[in-house]
Coordinates of C-alpha atoms in Angstrom, one line a residue:
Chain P
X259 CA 50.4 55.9 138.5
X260 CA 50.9 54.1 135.2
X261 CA 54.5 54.0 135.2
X262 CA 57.2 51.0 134.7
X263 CA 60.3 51.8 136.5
X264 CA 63.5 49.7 135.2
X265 CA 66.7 50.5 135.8
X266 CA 69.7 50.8 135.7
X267 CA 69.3 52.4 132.5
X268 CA 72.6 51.9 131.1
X269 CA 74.7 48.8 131.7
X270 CA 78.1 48.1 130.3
X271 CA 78.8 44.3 130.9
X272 CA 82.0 42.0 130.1
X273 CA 81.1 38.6 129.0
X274 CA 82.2 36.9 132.6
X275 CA 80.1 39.4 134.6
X276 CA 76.6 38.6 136.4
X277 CA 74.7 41.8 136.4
X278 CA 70.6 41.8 137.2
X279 CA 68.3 44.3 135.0
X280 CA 65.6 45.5 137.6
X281 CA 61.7 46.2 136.8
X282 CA 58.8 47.8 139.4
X283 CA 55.3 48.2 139.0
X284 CA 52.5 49.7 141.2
X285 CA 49.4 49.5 138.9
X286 CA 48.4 46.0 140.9
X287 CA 49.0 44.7 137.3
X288 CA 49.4 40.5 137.4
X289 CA 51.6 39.5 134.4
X290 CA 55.1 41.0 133.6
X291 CA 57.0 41.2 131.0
X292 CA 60.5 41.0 129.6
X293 CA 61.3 41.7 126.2
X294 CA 64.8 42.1 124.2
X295 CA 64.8 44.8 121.3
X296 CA 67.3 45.6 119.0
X297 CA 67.8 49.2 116.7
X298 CA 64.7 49.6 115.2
X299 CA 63.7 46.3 115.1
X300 CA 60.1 45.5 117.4
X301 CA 60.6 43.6 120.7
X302 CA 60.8 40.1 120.8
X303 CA 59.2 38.6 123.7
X304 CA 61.8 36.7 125.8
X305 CA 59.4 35.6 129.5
X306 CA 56.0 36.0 131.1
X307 CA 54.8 36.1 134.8
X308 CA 51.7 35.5 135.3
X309 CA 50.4 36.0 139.3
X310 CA 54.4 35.8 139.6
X311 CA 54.5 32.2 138.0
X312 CA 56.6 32.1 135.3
X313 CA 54.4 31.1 132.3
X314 CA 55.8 31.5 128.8
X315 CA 59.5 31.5 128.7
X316 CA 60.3 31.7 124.6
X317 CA 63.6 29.5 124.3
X318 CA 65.9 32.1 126.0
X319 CA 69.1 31.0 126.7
X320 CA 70.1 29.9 130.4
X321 CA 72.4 32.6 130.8
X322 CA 69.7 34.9 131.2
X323 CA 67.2 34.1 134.6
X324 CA 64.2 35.4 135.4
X325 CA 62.8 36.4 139.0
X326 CA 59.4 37.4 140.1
X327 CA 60.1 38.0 144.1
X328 CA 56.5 39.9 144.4
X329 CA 53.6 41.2 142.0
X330 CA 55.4 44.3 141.8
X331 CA 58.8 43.6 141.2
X332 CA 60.6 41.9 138.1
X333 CA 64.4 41.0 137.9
X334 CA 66.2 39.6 135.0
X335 CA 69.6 38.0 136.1
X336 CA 72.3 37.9 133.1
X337 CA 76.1 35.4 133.5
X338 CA 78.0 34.8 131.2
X339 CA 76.7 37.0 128.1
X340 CA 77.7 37.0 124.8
X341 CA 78.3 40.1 122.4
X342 CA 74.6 39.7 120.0
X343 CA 73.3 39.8 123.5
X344 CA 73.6 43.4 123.5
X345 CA 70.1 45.1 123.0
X346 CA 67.6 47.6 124.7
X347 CA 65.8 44.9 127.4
X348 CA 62.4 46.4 128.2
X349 CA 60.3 45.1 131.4
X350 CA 56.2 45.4 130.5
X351 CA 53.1 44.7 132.6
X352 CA 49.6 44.0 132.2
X353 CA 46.7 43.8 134.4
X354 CA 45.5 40.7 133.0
X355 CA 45.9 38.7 129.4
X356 CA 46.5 40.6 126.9
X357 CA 43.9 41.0 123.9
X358 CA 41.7 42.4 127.5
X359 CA 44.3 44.5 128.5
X360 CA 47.0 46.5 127.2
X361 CA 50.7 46.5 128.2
X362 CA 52.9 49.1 129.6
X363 CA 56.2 49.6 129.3
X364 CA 59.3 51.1 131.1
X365 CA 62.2 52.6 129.2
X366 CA 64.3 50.1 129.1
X367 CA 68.0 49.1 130.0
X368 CA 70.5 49.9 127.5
X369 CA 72.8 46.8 127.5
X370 CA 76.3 46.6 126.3
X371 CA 78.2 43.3 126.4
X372 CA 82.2 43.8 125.6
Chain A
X165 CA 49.0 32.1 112.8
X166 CA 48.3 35.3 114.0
X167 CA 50.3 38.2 112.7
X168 CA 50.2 41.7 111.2
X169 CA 52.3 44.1 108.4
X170 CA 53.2 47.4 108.3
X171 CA 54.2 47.4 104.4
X172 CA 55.7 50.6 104.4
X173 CA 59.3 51.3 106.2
X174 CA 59.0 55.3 106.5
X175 CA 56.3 57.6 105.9
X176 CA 57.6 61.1 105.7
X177 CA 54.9 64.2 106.0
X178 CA 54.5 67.7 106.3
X179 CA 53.8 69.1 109.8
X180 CA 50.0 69.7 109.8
X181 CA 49.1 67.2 106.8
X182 CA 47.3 63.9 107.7
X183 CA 49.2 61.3 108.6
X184 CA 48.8 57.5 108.0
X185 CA 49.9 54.3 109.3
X186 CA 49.1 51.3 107.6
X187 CA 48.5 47.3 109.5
X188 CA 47.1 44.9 107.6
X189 CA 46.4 41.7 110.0
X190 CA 45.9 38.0 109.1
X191 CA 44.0 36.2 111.9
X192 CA 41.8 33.0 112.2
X193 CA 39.2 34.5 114.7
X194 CA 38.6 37.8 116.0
X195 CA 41.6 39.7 116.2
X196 CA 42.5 42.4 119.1
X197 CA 44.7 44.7 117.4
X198 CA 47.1 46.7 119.0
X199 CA 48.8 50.4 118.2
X200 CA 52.2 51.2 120.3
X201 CA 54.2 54.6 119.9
X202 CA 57.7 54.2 120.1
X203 CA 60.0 57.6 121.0
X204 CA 64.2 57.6 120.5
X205 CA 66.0 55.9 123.7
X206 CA 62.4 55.2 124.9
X207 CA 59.9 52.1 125.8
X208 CA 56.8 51.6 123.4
X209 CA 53.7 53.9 124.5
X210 CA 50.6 51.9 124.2
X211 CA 48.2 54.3 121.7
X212 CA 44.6 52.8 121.2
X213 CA 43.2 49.2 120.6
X214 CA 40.2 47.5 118.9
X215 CA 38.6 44.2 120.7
X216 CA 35.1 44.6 119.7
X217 CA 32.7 47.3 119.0
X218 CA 33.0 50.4 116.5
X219 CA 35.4 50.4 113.6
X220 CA 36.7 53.6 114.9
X221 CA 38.9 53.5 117.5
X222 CA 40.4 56.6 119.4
X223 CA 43.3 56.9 120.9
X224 CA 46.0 58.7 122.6
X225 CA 47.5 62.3 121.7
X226 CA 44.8 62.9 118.7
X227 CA 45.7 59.2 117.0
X228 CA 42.4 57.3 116.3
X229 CA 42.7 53.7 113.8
X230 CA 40.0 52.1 111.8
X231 CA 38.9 48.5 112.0
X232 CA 38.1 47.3 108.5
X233 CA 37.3 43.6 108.7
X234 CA 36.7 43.1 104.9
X235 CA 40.2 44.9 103.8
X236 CA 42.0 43.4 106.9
X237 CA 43.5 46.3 108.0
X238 CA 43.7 48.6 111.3
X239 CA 45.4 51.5 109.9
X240 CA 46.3 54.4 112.4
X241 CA 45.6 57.8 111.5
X242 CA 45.8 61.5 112.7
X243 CA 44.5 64.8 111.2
X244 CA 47.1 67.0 111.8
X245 CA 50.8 66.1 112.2
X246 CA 53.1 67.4 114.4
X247 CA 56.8 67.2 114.3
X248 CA 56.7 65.7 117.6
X249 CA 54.4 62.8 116.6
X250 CA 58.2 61.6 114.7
X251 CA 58.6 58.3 116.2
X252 CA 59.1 54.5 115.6
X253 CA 55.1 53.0 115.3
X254 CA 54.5 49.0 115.8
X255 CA 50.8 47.4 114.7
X256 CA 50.9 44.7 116.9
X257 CA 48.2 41.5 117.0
X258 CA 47.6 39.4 120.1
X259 CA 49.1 35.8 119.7
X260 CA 47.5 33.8 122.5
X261 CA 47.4 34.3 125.9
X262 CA 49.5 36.9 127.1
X263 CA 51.6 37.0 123.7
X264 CA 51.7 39.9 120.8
X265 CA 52.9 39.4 117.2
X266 CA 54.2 42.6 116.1
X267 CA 54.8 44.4 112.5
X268 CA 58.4 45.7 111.9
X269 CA 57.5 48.8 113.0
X270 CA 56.8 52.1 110.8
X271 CA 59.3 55.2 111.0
X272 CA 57.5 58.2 110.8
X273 CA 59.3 61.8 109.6
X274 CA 57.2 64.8 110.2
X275 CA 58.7 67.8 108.3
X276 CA 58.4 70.6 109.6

């Protein structure tokens, strides 16, 4: 099995809401990934998990919280969003660094903020 | 710093014509070079990569991408297009641990 589950895979979000996004893997892989992706733009890395520590986070803005509860599982908690917030968010894993190892990614969530 | 360039936007070919993707890299070190596929409404497919080894790397659904150290490029190539190999394709360079620097990304048109 080499699938990345996320879901949901739409969300429609007012700017007072808290909504989670939701990513599973069962490939035993160690790091996950969450990226944010605009139209036809390439992803722009957002945090890491590595053996479900949280090791890179790249300057991300507090309304958005990360959760690793198990190697499997990957949430991304969102208050308070804002408008340019809305973007394809894409969950990835790995089995181990990358440069070794490839990623994988799941389809995304299509998120709206209004 | 690491990073890599797709110079073209959209490359537009004929169904059954080669087809190529072009990624030049700039590194300090030995890159690992990456090739990801994406699809409309879809995550990025992970294609092929090059760590160490042969120049010629082959990949996924017929794709294969040649290392050339002294031109600094890793272009992606396949024999024989097919309209379904239309799709969004990102070069993509590893950037440190557990990090990628990606090109814009290539659109590619197959015509029937």
């Amino acid at each position: 099995d080499t699938e990345v589950t996320q879901t949901p895979k739409h969300l429609v979000m007012g700017m007072t809401n808290k909504k989670s996004l939701k990513c599973e893997q069962h490939m035993g892989h160690r790091a996950m990934y969450w990226y944010k992706q605009k139209a036809k733009k390439p992803p722009e890395l957002m945090f890491v998990y590595s053996y479900e520590k949280l090791s890179i986070n790249e300057s991300v803005p507090s309304r958005f919280s990360p959760e690793c509860p198990n190697s499997s599982l990957l949430n991304l908690h969102l208050h308070a969003l804002q408008p340019e917030d809305s973007a394809l968010y894409l969950c990835a894993s790995s089995q181990g660094n990358l440069g070794d190892y490839e990623q994988y990614f799941g389809p995304g969530t299509r998120l709206t903020v209004t | 710093a690491q990073s890599v360039a797709q110079p073209e936007d959209q490359v537009n070919v004929a169904e059954g014509n080669p087809l190529t993707v072009k990624c030049t890299y700039s590194v300090s070190g030995n890159p690992y070079l990456f090739w990801y596929v994406q699809y409309p409404n879809r995550g990025l497919q992970f294609l092929l990569k090059y760590i160490t080894g042969d120049n010629l790397v082959k990949g996924s659904y017929g794709f294969e991408a040649e290392f050339n150290k002294s031109q600094t490029s890793f272009h992606l190539k396949k024999p024989s297009a097919l309209v379904s190999d239309s799709a969004l394709y990102f070069c993509a360079v590893r950037r440190g641990n557990n990090r990628l620097a990606f090109g814009k990304g290539n659109q590619v048109v197959v015509i029937p």
